[in-house]
Short mmCIF file of C-alpha atoms in Angstrom, two decimals:
data_model
loop_
_atom_site.label_atom_id
_atom_site.label_comp_id
_atom_site.label_asym_id
_atom_site.label_seq_id
_atom_site.Cartn_x
_atom_site.Cartn_y
_atom_site.Cartn_z
CA THR A 7 16.16 30.70 -48.55
CA ALA A 8 18.21 28.03 -47.20
CA TRP A 9 21.46 30.11 -46.84
CA GLU A 10 19.51 32.55 -44.91
CA THR A 11 18.04 30.13 -42.93
CA PHE A 12 21.36 28.80 -41.59
CA GLU A 13 22.63 32.64 -41.36
CA ASP A 14 19.67 33.54 -39.08
CA ALA A 15 20.39 30.26 -36.86
CA GLY A 16 24.26 31.73 -36.35
CA ILE A 17 25.56 29.06 -38.80
CA ASP A 18 27.87 29.56 -41.66
CA PRO A 19 26.32 27.73 -44.41
CA THR A 20 30.04 27.06 -45.83
CA SER A 21 30.72 25.40 -42.53
CA LEU A 22 28.55 22.36 -43.11
CA ARG A 23 30.26 20.91 -46.14
CA GLY A 24 30.50 17.08 -45.53
CA SER A 25 28.10 17.25 -42.41
CA GLN A 26 25.08 14.98 -42.12
CA THR A 27 22.49 17.84 -42.81
CA GLY A 28 19.28 16.88 -44.49
CA VAL A 29 17.07 18.50 -46.58
CA PHE A 30 13.52 18.09 -46.64
CA THR A 31 11.57 19.95 -49.24
CA GLY A 32 7.93 20.11 -49.99
CA ILE A 33 7.40 21.14 -53.96
CA TRP A 34 4.96 20.65 -56.64
CA SER A 35 5.91 20.33 -60.29
CA SER A 36 5.95 23.88 -61.63
CA GLY A 37 4.56 22.90 -65.16
CA TYR A 38 7.35 25.00 -66.60
CA VAL A 39 7.49 22.60 -69.73
CA GLY A 40 3.92 22.49 -70.33
CA SER A 41 3.96 20.74 -73.72
CA PRO A 42 6.57 19.07 -75.94
CA ASP A 43 6.61 21.90 -78.18
CA GLN A 44 7.52 24.14 -75.39
CA ALA A 45 10.12 21.86 -74.14
CA PRO A 46 13.77 22.64 -74.77
CA PRO A 47 16.30 20.28 -76.62
CA ASP A 48 17.10 17.07 -74.90
CA THR A 49 13.91 17.51 -72.73
CA GLU A 50 14.55 14.28 -70.56
CA GLY A 51 18.11 15.33 -69.43
CA TYR A 52 16.78 18.84 -68.85
CA LEU A 53 13.59 17.44 -66.75
CA ALA A 54 15.57 14.97 -64.75
CA THR A 55 18.24 17.80 -63.74
CA GLY A 56 16.91 21.27 -64.31
CA ILE A 57 13.38 21.72 -63.06
CA SER A 58 12.36 18.28 -61.81
CA PRO A 59 10.89 18.29 -58.18
CA SER A 60 13.28 15.48 -57.02
CA ILE A 61 16.17 17.95 -58.01
CA THR A 62 15.03 21.02 -55.86
CA SER A 63 16.17 19.31 -52.28
CA GLY A 64 19.20 17.81 -53.82
CA ARG A 65 20.49 21.08 -55.40
CA VAL A 66 20.38 22.76 -52.03
CA SER A 67 22.73 19.56 -50.67
CA TYR A 68 24.91 19.86 -53.60
CA LEU A 69 25.40 23.83 -53.19
CA LEU A 70 26.51 23.54 -49.76
CA GLY A 71 28.01 20.01 -49.69
CA LEU A 72 25.27 18.52 -47.17
CA GLN A 73 25.52 14.84 -47.09
CA GLY A 74 22.22 13.97 -44.90
CA GLN A 75 18.87 12.79 -46.73
CA ALA A 76 17.81 15.16 -49.47
CA VAL A 77 14.15 14.49 -50.25
CA SER A 78 11.52 16.22 -52.13
CA VAL A 79 8.01 15.73 -50.78
CA ASP A 80 4.86 16.16 -52.98
CA SER A 81 1.79 15.45 -51.01
CA ALA A 82 -0.18 18.51 -52.66
CA CYS A 83 -1.16 21.05 -49.80
CA SER A 84 0.35 19.27 -46.95
CA SER A 85 3.73 19.01 -48.55
CA SER A 86 5.94 21.18 -46.31
CA LEU A 87 4.29 20.08 -42.80
CA MET A 88 4.80 16.15 -44.29
CA ALA A 89 8.60 17.39 -44.86
CA ILE A 90 9.02 18.85 -41.24
CA HIS A 91 7.44 15.67 -39.96
CA LEU A 92 9.78 13.58 -41.88
CA ALA A 93 12.80 16.03 -40.76
CA ALA A 94 11.90 15.46 -36.89
CA GLN A 95 11.65 11.66 -37.56
CA ALA A 96 15.05 11.39 -39.13
CA LEU A 97 16.56 13.55 -36.29
CA ARG A 98 15.24 11.48 -33.72
CA SER A 99 16.34 8.31 -35.62
CA GLY A 100 19.84 9.89 -35.86
CA GLU A 101 19.88 9.67 -39.45
CA CYS A 102 21.16 13.32 -39.44
CA THR A 103 22.03 16.11 -37.34
CA LEU A 104 20.50 19.06 -38.73
CA ALA A 105 17.31 19.39 -41.12
CA LEU A 106 16.34 22.25 -43.24
CA ALA A 107 12.32 21.50 -43.68
CA GLY A 108 9.64 23.49 -45.14
CA GLY A 109 8.44 24.08 -48.87
CA VAL A 110 8.45 26.24 -51.92
CA THR A 111 5.78 26.98 -54.59
CA VAL A 112 6.04 29.01 -57.59
CA SER A 113 3.02 29.46 -60.32
CA VAL A 114 4.66 29.85 -63.64
CA THR A 115 1.97 28.76 -65.83
CA PRO A 116 -1.79 29.91 -65.61
CA LEU A 117 -2.97 26.26 -65.21
CA GLN A 118 -4.04 26.05 -61.88
CA PHE A 119 -5.84 29.32 -62.05
CA THR A 120 -7.73 28.22 -65.00
CA GLU A 121 -8.55 24.88 -63.62
CA PHE A 122 -9.60 26.03 -60.43
CA SER A 123 -11.71 28.44 -61.91
CA ARG A 124 -13.43 25.75 -63.78
CA GLN A 125 -14.53 24.16 -60.45
CA ARG A 126 -15.53 27.38 -59.35
CA ALA A 127 -13.12 26.95 -56.03
CA LEU A 128 -11.19 30.47 -56.62
CA ALA A 129 -12.38 33.54 -54.35
CA ALA A 130 -13.87 36.07 -56.93
CA ASP A 131 -12.03 38.64 -55.03
CA GLY A 132 -8.71 36.85 -54.80
CA ARG A 133 -8.83 36.78 -51.18
CA CYS A 134 -8.94 33.61 -48.77
CA LYS A 135 -11.69 34.36 -46.15
CA PRO A 136 -11.35 31.07 -43.52
CA PHE A 137 -14.20 30.09 -41.74
CA SER A 138 -16.16 33.31 -42.71
CA SER A 139 -19.91 33.37 -43.94
CA THR A 140 -18.44 35.06 -46.91
CA ALA A 141 -16.07 32.38 -47.93
CA ASP A 142 -16.13 31.79 -51.81
CA GLY A 143 -12.95 29.85 -52.53
CA THR A 144 -9.32 29.88 -52.21
CA ALA A 145 -6.58 32.29 -53.76
CA TRP A 146 -3.28 31.18 -54.80
CA GLY A 147 -0.02 32.50 -53.29
CA GLU A 148 3.70 31.70 -53.68
CA GLY A 149 6.63 31.49 -51.61
CA SER A 150 9.27 29.70 -49.92
CA GLY A 151 9.66 28.70 -46.42
CA LEU A 152 12.40 26.58 -44.25
CA VAL A 153 12.69 26.19 -40.37
CA LEU A 154 15.91 24.50 -39.26
CA LEU A 155 15.50 21.62 -37.05
CA GLU A 156 18.05 19.90 -34.42
CA ARG A 157 17.53 17.58 -31.60
CA LEU A 158 17.05 20.05 -28.58
CA SER A 159 19.57 18.54 -26.67
CA ASP A 160 22.12 19.20 -29.56
CA ALA A 161 21.13 22.83 -29.94
CA ARG A 162 21.61 23.71 -26.26
CA ARG A 163 24.86 22.01 -26.39
CA ASN A 164 26.06 23.90 -29.54
CA GLY A 165 24.87 27.21 -28.41
CA HIS A 166 21.91 27.50 -31.24
CA ARG A 167 19.13 29.60 -30.41
CA VAL A 168 16.00 27.79 -30.06
CA LEU A 169 12.86 29.60 -31.30
CA ALA A 170 10.48 26.64 -30.77
CA VAL A 171 10.26 23.07 -29.93
CA VAL A 172 8.30 20.65 -32.19
CA ARG A 173 6.39 18.81 -29.33
CA GLY A 174 4.79 16.37 -31.84
CA SER A 175 3.35 15.55 -35.37
CA ALA A 176 1.40 12.80 -37.26
CA VAL A 177 0.37 12.22 -40.86
CA ASN A 178 -2.31 9.91 -42.27
CA GLN A 179 -4.56 9.51 -44.97
CA ASP A 180 -8.27 9.98 -46.01
CA GLY A 181 -8.08 6.37 -47.79
CA ALA A 182 -11.61 5.25 -49.48
CA SER A 183 -13.45 8.48 -48.34
CA ASN A 184 -16.06 10.85 -50.16
CA GLY A 185 -13.67 11.48 -52.98
CA LEU A 186 -10.16 11.80 -53.65
CA THR A 187 -9.86 15.58 -53.53
CA ALA A 188 -12.25 16.18 -50.94
CA PRO A 189 -11.58 16.28 -47.44
CA SER A 190 -12.41 13.72 -44.82
CA GLY A 191 -13.50 14.90 -41.64
CA PRO A 192 -12.89 11.71 -39.56
CA SER A 193 -9.49 11.68 -40.97
CA GLN A 194 -8.44 15.13 -39.71
CA GLU A 195 -9.64 14.17 -36.48
CA ARG A 196 -7.55 11.03 -36.50
CA VAL A 197 -4.34 12.79 -37.46
CA ILE A 198 -4.96 15.51 -34.68
CA ARG A 199 -5.12 12.92 -32.17
CA GLN A 200 -2.38 11.05 -33.00
CA ALA A 201 -0.26 14.03 -33.21
CA LEU A 202 -1.39 14.95 -29.68
CA ALA A 203 -0.68 11.29 -28.47
CA ASN A 204 2.90 11.74 -30.23
CA ALA A 205 3.23 15.20 -28.21
CA GLY A 206 1.86 13.60 -24.94
CA LEU A 207 -0.81 16.33 -24.56
CA GLU A 208 -4.25 16.58 -23.92
CA PRO A 209 -6.28 19.11 -26.32
CA SER A 210 -7.16 21.42 -23.61
CA GLU A 211 -3.20 21.96 -23.33
CA VAL A 212 -2.93 23.52 -26.73
CA ASP A 213 -3.98 27.04 -26.89
CA ALA A 214 -4.44 27.78 -30.55
CA VAL A 215 -4.65 26.26 -34.21
CA GLU A 216 -3.10 27.67 -37.05
CA ALA A 217 -5.70 26.09 -39.49
CA HIS A 218 -5.52 24.59 -43.05
CA GLY A 219 -8.33 27.31 -43.50
CA THR A 220 -8.59 27.62 -47.31
CA GLY A 221 -11.81 29.59 -47.44
CA THR A 222 -13.78 26.78 -49.31
CA THR A 223 -17.40 26.28 -48.80
CA LEU A 224 -16.60 22.81 -48.57
CA GLY A 225 -13.36 22.51 -46.79
CA ASP A 226 -13.96 25.08 -44.12
CA PRO A 227 -17.05 23.48 -42.05
CA ILE A 228 -15.34 19.91 -42.53
CA GLU A 229 -12.29 21.07 -40.61
CA ALA A 230 -13.77 23.29 -38.33
CA GLN A 231 -16.21 20.17 -37.02
CA ALA A 232 -12.88 18.14 -36.88
CA LEU A 233 -11.34 20.63 -34.54
CA LEU A 234 -14.55 21.15 -32.72
CA ALA A 235 -14.72 17.36 -31.97
CA THR A 236 -10.93 17.15 -30.83
CA TYR A 237 -9.79 20.64 -29.37
CA GLY A 238 -13.11 22.05 -28.60
CA ARG A 239 -14.24 19.68 -25.56
CA ASP A 240 -13.68 19.94 -22.05
CA ARG A 241 -11.75 23.10 -22.07
CA ALA A 242 -10.94 26.00 -19.25
CA GLU A 243 -9.90 28.31 -21.94
CA PRO A 244 -11.22 28.78 -25.78
CA LEU A 245 -9.26 27.56 -28.57
CA TRP A 246 -8.19 30.45 -30.60
CA LEU A 247 -8.54 29.55 -34.56
CA GLY A 248 -6.76 31.37 -37.35
CA SER A 249 -5.01 30.98 -41.09
CA VAL A 250 -2.52 32.78 -42.60
CA LYS A 251 -4.29 32.09 -45.86
CA SER A 252 -6.15 35.33 -45.25
CA ASN A 253 -3.04 37.39 -45.25
CA ILE A 254 -1.02 35.67 -48.04
CA GLY A 255 -3.03 33.31 -50.12
CA HIS A 256 -2.45 29.76 -50.24
CA THR A 257 1.06 28.97 -51.03
CA GLN A 258 0.11 25.03 -51.38
CA ALA A 259 3.43 23.16 -50.77
CA ALA A 260 4.58 26.00 -48.84
CA ALA A 261 1.40 26.48 -46.95
CA GLY A 262 1.98 24.37 -43.80
CA VAL A 263 5.63 25.73 -43.22
CA ALA A 264 3.96 29.35 -43.41
CA GLY A 265 1.54 28.43 -40.69
CA VAL A 266 4.59 27.09 -38.45
CA ILE A 267 6.81 30.19 -38.91
CA LYS A 268 3.46 32.40 -37.91
CA MET A 269 2.91 30.51 -34.96
CA VAL A 270 6.58 30.77 -33.80
CA MET A 271 6.51 34.55 -34.29
CA ALA A 272 3.18 34.56 -32.61
CA MET A 273 4.62 32.78 -29.63
CA ARG A 274 7.73 34.86 -29.13
CA HIS A 275 5.67 37.94 -29.34
CA GLY A 276 3.16 36.89 -27.12
CA GLU A 277 0.26 38.04 -29.51
CA LEU A 278 -2.33 35.97 -31.71
CA PRO A 279 -2.64 37.93 -35.03
CA PRO A 280 -6.27 38.13 -36.71
CA THR A 281 -7.39 36.25 -39.47
CA LEU A 282 -8.35 38.63 -42.14
CA HIS A 283 -11.72 39.06 -44.28
CA VAL A 284 -14.14 37.20 -41.42
CA GLN A 285 -17.22 39.10 -41.14
CA GLU A 286 -19.25 36.70 -39.55
CA PRO A 287 -18.31 32.81 -38.83
CA THR A 288 -19.87 30.55 -41.63
CA PRO A 289 -23.51 29.24 -40.67
CA HIS A 290 -22.50 25.78 -41.83
CA VAL A 291 -20.42 24.89 -38.62
CA GLN A 292 -22.06 24.20 -35.14
CA TRP A 293 -19.68 26.32 -33.41
CA ASP A 294 -22.02 26.05 -30.08
CA THR A 295 -20.78 22.17 -29.75
CA GLY A 296 -17.18 23.45 -28.71
CA ASP A 297 -15.31 26.18 -26.88
CA ILE A 298 -13.57 27.43 -30.13
CA ARG A 299 -13.36 31.17 -31.18
CA LEU A 300 -12.50 32.84 -34.49
CA LEU A 301 -9.37 35.26 -34.38
CA THR A 302 -11.33 38.34 -35.98
CA GLU A 303 -8.78 40.36 -34.39
CA ALA A 304 -5.52 40.57 -32.58
CA ARG A 305 -5.21 39.69 -28.80
CA PRO A 306 -2.60 38.53 -26.25
CA TRP A 307 -1.48 34.98 -26.13
CA PRO A 308 -3.17 33.87 -22.87
CA GLU A 309 -1.18 33.43 -19.90
CA THR A 310 -1.83 29.80 -18.64
CA GLY A 311 1.12 29.27 -16.34
CA ARG A 312 2.67 26.52 -18.64
CA PRO A 313 4.25 27.10 -22.42
CA ARG A 314 2.56 28.55 -25.24
CA ARG A 315 1.35 25.80 -27.56
CA ALA A 316 -0.19 25.53 -31.00
CA GLY A 317 -1.46 23.07 -33.44
CA ILE A 318 -0.98 23.69 -37.32
CA SER A 319 -2.93 21.58 -39.89
CA ALA A 320 -2.05 21.17 -43.53
CA PHE A 321 -4.72 18.82 -45.74
CA GLY A 322 -3.51 18.02 -48.95
CA ALA A 323 -5.64 17.53 -51.82
CA SER A 324 -3.99 14.15 -52.49
CA GLY A 325 -5.80 12.82 -49.52
CA THR A 326 -2.67 13.14 -47.03
CA ASN A 327 -2.90 14.96 -43.88
CA ALA A 328 -0.64 16.54 -41.46
CA HIS A 329 -0.80 17.98 -38.10
CA VAL A 330 2.05 19.41 -36.02
CA VAL A 331 1.90 20.47 -32.44
CA ILE A 332 4.94 23.29 -31.47
CA GLU A 333 5.82 24.35 -28.10
CA GLN A 334 7.38 27.53 -26.78
CA PHE A 335 10.90 27.26 -25.57
CA ALA A 336 11.39 29.20 -22.28
CA GLU A 337 14.79 29.26 -22.32
CA GLU A 338 16.71 31.86 -19.39
CA THR A 339 18.41 34.48 -21.68
CA PRO A 340 20.82 36.69 -19.70
CA GLU A 341 20.12 40.22 -19.79
CA ARG A 342 21.64 42.33 -22.32
CA PRO A 343 23.10 45.35 -21.13
CA ALA A 344 21.68 48.70 -22.90
CA ALA A 345 23.70 49.97 -25.75
CA ASP A 346 25.92 52.63 -24.87
CA ASP A 347 28.56 54.80 -26.90
CA SER A 348 31.68 54.29 -24.66
CA ALA A 349 34.92 53.57 -26.25
CA GLU A 350 35.55 49.98 -27.08
CA PRO A 351 37.80 49.22 -29.67
CA THR A 352 35.93 46.85 -31.80
CA VAL A 353 36.16 45.53 -35.78
CA TRP A 354 32.97 44.73 -37.74
CA LEU A 355 33.79 42.31 -40.72
CA LEU A 356 31.68 42.13 -43.66
CA SER A 357 31.85 40.43 -46.98
CA GLY A 358 29.71 39.46 -50.37
CA LYS A 359 30.25 37.69 -53.64
CA THR A 360 30.72 41.09 -55.63
CA ASP A 361 31.73 44.56 -54.49
CA ASP A 362 27.89 45.47 -55.12
CA ALA A 363 26.92 42.80 -52.55
CA LEU A 364 29.30 43.72 -50.04
CA ARG A 365 27.86 47.30 -49.88
CA ALA A 366 24.31 46.26 -49.73
CA GLN A 367 25.34 43.94 -46.98
CA ALA A 368 26.54 47.21 -45.18
CA ARG A 369 23.23 48.80 -45.71
CA ARG A 370 21.18 45.77 -44.39
CA LEU A 371 23.27 45.69 -41.30
CA ALA A 372 22.85 49.65 -40.99
CA ASP A 373 18.95 49.19 -41.36
CA HIS A 374 18.90 46.36 -38.82
CA LEU A 375 21.15 48.51 -36.18
CA THR A 376 19.36 51.42 -36.72
CA ALA A 377 16.00 49.45 -35.97
CA HIS A 378 17.79 47.62 -32.64
CA PRO A 379 19.84 50.41 -31.04
CA GLU A 380 20.12 48.17 -27.91
CA LEU A 381 22.75 45.86 -29.63
CA ARG A 382 26.12 46.38 -28.41
CA PRO A 383 29.21 46.93 -30.98
CA ALA A 384 31.18 43.98 -29.34
CA ALA A 385 28.62 41.72 -29.79
CA ILE A 386 27.87 42.66 -33.37
CA GLY A 387 31.79 42.12 -34.25
CA ARG A 388 31.90 38.61 -32.56
CA ALA A 389 28.54 37.68 -34.45
CA LEU A 390 29.96 38.79 -37.77
CA ALA A 391 33.56 37.34 -36.93
CA THR A 392 31.87 33.89 -36.05
CA THR A 393 28.56 33.33 -37.51
CA ARG A 394 28.87 34.71 -41.07
CA THR A 395 30.14 33.53 -44.51
CA ARG A 396 33.34 34.81 -45.29
CA LEU A 397 33.12 35.75 -49.15
CA ALA A 398 35.63 37.06 -51.52
CA HIS A 399 34.83 40.71 -51.45
CA ARG A 400 35.55 42.09 -47.82
CA ALA A 401 35.90 44.88 -45.33
CA ALA A 402 37.11 45.57 -42.10
CA LEU A 403 35.38 48.54 -40.27
CA ALA A 404 37.14 49.62 -37.02
CA GLY A 405 35.81 52.04 -34.40
CA SER A 406 36.02 52.86 -30.70
CA THR A 407 32.24 53.60 -30.49
CA ARG A 408 29.18 52.63 -31.97
CA THR A 409 28.63 56.16 -33.47
CA ASP A 410 32.40 55.63 -35.17
CA LEU A 411 31.38 52.08 -36.72
CA MET A 412 27.88 53.22 -37.90
CA ALA A 413 29.53 55.91 -39.95
CA GLU A 414 31.84 53.65 -41.39
CA LEU A 415 29.18 51.18 -42.46
CA ALA A 416 27.41 54.24 -43.92
CA ALA A 417 30.41 55.17 -45.85
CA LEU A 418 30.62 51.31 -46.98
CA ALA A 419 27.23 51.55 -47.95
CA ASP A 420 27.60 54.71 -50.07
CA GLY A 421 30.74 53.43 -51.71
CA ASP A 422 33.08 56.14 -50.21
CA PRO A 423 36.50 55.11 -51.72
CA ARG A 424 38.04 56.16 -48.29
CA VAL A 425 36.46 52.91 -46.82
CA ILE A 426 39.12 50.39 -47.91
CA THR A 427 37.92 46.69 -49.31
CA GLY A 428 39.76 44.05 -50.81
CA VAL A 429 39.36 40.60 -52.69
CA ALA A 430 40.28 37.37 -50.59
CA GLY A 431 42.56 35.24 -52.59
CA SER A 432 44.64 38.05 -54.47
CA PRO A 433 48.33 37.76 -53.94
CA ALA A 434 48.93 39.42 -50.63
CA ARG A 435 51.72 38.60 -47.94
CA SER A 436 51.99 39.84 -44.28
CA VAL A 437 54.99 41.21 -42.31
CA PHE A 438 55.34 41.54 -38.66
CA VAL A 439 57.19 44.72 -37.67
CA PHE A 440 58.81 44.94 -34.57
CA PRO A 441 59.27 48.32 -33.26
CA GLY A 442 61.97 50.14 -30.69
CA GLN A 443 61.80 51.76 -27.64
CA GLY A 444 59.20 54.44 -26.92
CA ALA A 445 56.20 52.24 -27.75
CA GLN A 446 55.75 51.45 -23.85
CA TRP A 447 53.18 52.03 -21.18
CA VAL A 448 52.45 51.14 -17.82
CA GLY A 449 50.49 47.96 -17.71
CA MET A 450 51.07 47.06 -21.33
CA GLY A 451 50.17 43.37 -22.04
CA GLY A 452 48.58 42.96 -18.56
CA GLU A 453 45.15 42.18 -19.66
CA LEU A 454 46.30 39.90 -22.56
CA TYR A 455 48.49 37.97 -19.91
CA GLY A 456 45.35 37.59 -17.50
CA SER A 457 42.84 36.32 -20.65
CA GLU A 458 45.06 34.84 -23.42
CA PRO A 459 46.84 31.63 -22.24
CA VAL A 460 48.89 31.50 -25.79
CA PHE A 461 50.35 35.11 -24.84
CA ARG A 462 50.49 34.21 -20.97
CA GLU A 463 52.61 30.98 -22.06
CA ALA A 464 55.36 33.19 -24.29
CA ILE A 465 55.58 35.62 -21.63
CA ASP A 466 56.55 33.03 -19.03
CA ALA A 467 59.02 31.65 -21.32
CA CYS A 468 60.73 34.87 -21.82
CA ASP A 469 60.62 35.91 -18.36
CA ALA A 470 62.55 32.17 -17.52
CA ALA A 471 64.92 33.14 -20.28
CA LEU A 472 65.55 36.50 -18.99
CA ALA A 473 65.88 35.58 -15.31
CA PRO A 474 69.95 34.92 -15.52
CA TYR A 475 70.52 38.60 -16.58
CA THR A 476 67.76 40.46 -14.67
CA ASP A 477 67.08 41.26 -11.35
CA TRP A 478 63.28 42.25 -11.75
CA SER A 479 60.52 39.93 -12.89
CA LEU A 480 59.15 40.54 -16.46
CA VAL A 481 55.41 39.42 -15.17
CA GLU A 482 55.48 42.17 -12.36
CA VAL A 483 56.50 45.00 -14.65
CA LEU A 484 53.53 43.82 -17.31
CA THR A 485 50.85 43.57 -14.48
CA GLY A 486 51.82 46.92 -12.91
CA GLY A 487 54.01 45.95 -10.23
CA GLY A 488 57.15 47.24 -11.70
CA SER A 489 58.83 50.31 -13.15
CA LEU A 490 59.38 50.98 -16.58
CA ASP A 491 61.86 53.90 -15.77
CA ARG A 492 65.10 52.02 -16.46
CA VAL A 493 66.35 51.22 -20.10
CA ASP A 494 67.44 47.92 -18.91
CA VAL A 495 63.82 47.02 -17.86
CA VAL A 496 62.09 49.03 -20.95
CA GLN A 497 63.90 46.78 -23.84
CA PRO A 498 63.71 43.12 -22.48
CA ALA A 499 59.89 44.01 -21.57
CA LEU A 500 59.07 45.25 -25.00
CA PHE A 501 61.20 42.47 -26.45
CA ALA A 502 58.84 39.95 -24.59
CA VAL A 503 55.74 41.43 -25.40
CA MET A 504 56.60 41.48 -29.15
CA VAL A 505 57.41 37.86 -29.04
CA ALA A 506 54.31 37.03 -27.34
CA LEU A 507 52.12 39.08 -29.60
CA ALA A 508 53.68 37.20 -32.36
CA ALA A 509 52.72 33.66 -30.73
CA LEU A 510 49.31 34.81 -30.35
CA TRP A 511 48.99 35.81 -34.06
CA ARG A 512 50.38 32.74 -35.15
CA ALA A 513 47.96 30.81 -32.75
CA HIS A 514 45.12 32.61 -34.80
CA GLY A 515 46.40 31.28 -38.13
CA VAL A 516 48.27 34.47 -38.94
CA GLU A 517 51.79 33.55 -40.23
CA PRO A 518 54.25 36.05 -41.35
CA ASP A 519 55.95 36.01 -44.72
CA ALA A 520 58.81 38.28 -43.64
CA VAL A 521 59.45 40.17 -40.47
CA VAL A 522 61.26 43.41 -39.82
CA GLY A 523 62.52 45.12 -36.75
CA HIS A 524 64.34 48.30 -35.36
CA SER A 525 66.62 48.55 -32.17
CA GLN A 526 65.23 45.64 -29.85
CA GLY A 527 62.87 45.04 -32.19
CA GLU A 528 65.77 43.45 -34.43
CA ILE A 529 66.19 40.82 -31.67
CA ALA A 530 62.45 40.02 -31.73
CA ALA A 531 62.50 39.50 -35.44
CA ALA A 532 65.35 37.28 -35.59
CA TYR A 533 63.88 35.20 -32.86
CA VAL A 534 60.47 34.81 -34.61
CA ALA A 535 62.18 34.12 -37.94
CA GLY A 536 64.10 31.32 -36.26
CA ALA A 537 67.45 32.96 -36.54
CA LEU A 538 68.08 32.90 -32.73
CA SER A 539 66.87 30.71 -29.84
CA LEU A 540 64.88 32.15 -27.11
CA GLU A 541 67.72 31.52 -24.78
CA ASP A 542 70.31 33.65 -27.25
CA ALA A 543 67.76 36.22 -28.19
CA ALA A 544 66.93 36.97 -24.14
CA LYS A 545 70.66 37.20 -23.40
CA ALA A 546 71.37 39.72 -26.20
CA VAL A 547 68.66 42.02 -25.38
CA ALA A 548 69.31 41.83 -21.67
CA LEU A 549 72.99 42.52 -22.02
CA ARG A 550 72.30 45.28 -24.90
CA SER A 551 70.22 47.18 -22.71
CA LYS A 552 72.38 47.19 -20.08
CA ALA A 553 75.01 48.59 -22.31
#
């Protein structure tokens, strides 16, 4: 999940080695080693480095070489929202530059099921029914979720896509309340007010709340009354209330981040999704004391003339409560031209750790592009070249149209042997081949001269070196202002373009192990190899062409 989070943000995970990137992971002990007789030999060492929750965040940092904080958070059901709160604080204080934050829950033993069953806290049908009159308990879910956090100013400077903004957050504790694992309404009210104060917002400026909403007869009424007391008063528009637990169950240490992801997606789609399994609102709540409405069906996100905002709650059985307020980020995005099938030579680079993974990557990309026909081939190529990790097994697909490239992609996915793949790191060397006369065309190199500083600098140097022996301008010839009808123009011009192309490849890190040339290409090869100075090479090619 960490790897995919970075790639979704357009960041090559391997590029972060040595960076001050933090990892904040909400996690419960899985209970994998249930009793001493089940434990493997050397259990203490195994627990310390294998399945201990403290190692979970450190393992991600170790894998990717991240040198910011690595913190495993266990505050029960509020763990992942607590992790997001801590990560935001670390970013604001400058302790890290990027932060992965979220949580994971994997249930590998029946312990939680049996224990909560004894307490009659599990829904008989395995479904959470948040705030419903038929609510009869929670239902467990599993999964992992992460978000990538960065200071907004850094994200904009670095050109990273911003999905939403953490406007404010707060955490607190029930303290001495009506029970260690029982929710506390007053504490929930306090943490919500603290988060709003941290965000600099009034309750009426928040449109929706993603509730903790476990679907229990004890927890839901207490939470609803706390929301009515904080968000439900003095509103021009109702507060819309829902819970993702009705969709995926209670994912415990990952529950808070699941709610954050849901509300970010809802903001971006402009639609508030429904809470499932709610027939009638629970009668144990005085709904008429505030303007809060349950999302029993999907509805458009209300247009209020300001950014969309949502609060997300997570209340731990430990008594630790967390509330986060997120806000829509209204960034102007350039209008993307519609996809076309015009000829535009493009290369798509793909890689994987194994040959099978490479082909699976091709299938995933093909499915994605089929679902998004508006994406332009050149933009896809740029993203693949600059934001993806370069793993060992690689393929480069070339084509002039989207249709050509999609056909190459399908062939790679299907294992067509005509698509050449390779393994990086295998013995391979490069050769620069410099051709003879006949490869020229009017305007050759003109676009590169205008767009590539390295190419332009090399051409200008060749122009100066040729000037004592010519009565024409190399730059004029290449930019369309001269003629290629004369042999004594063609050969020096081709020589100069070859020399400039070699300089451009070298600037991109491609160094030849050998060079070979024909006709005036021999002279270019000799210069690139260092056997001739540029002045001697220019003199040789100019006088040879006249002869």
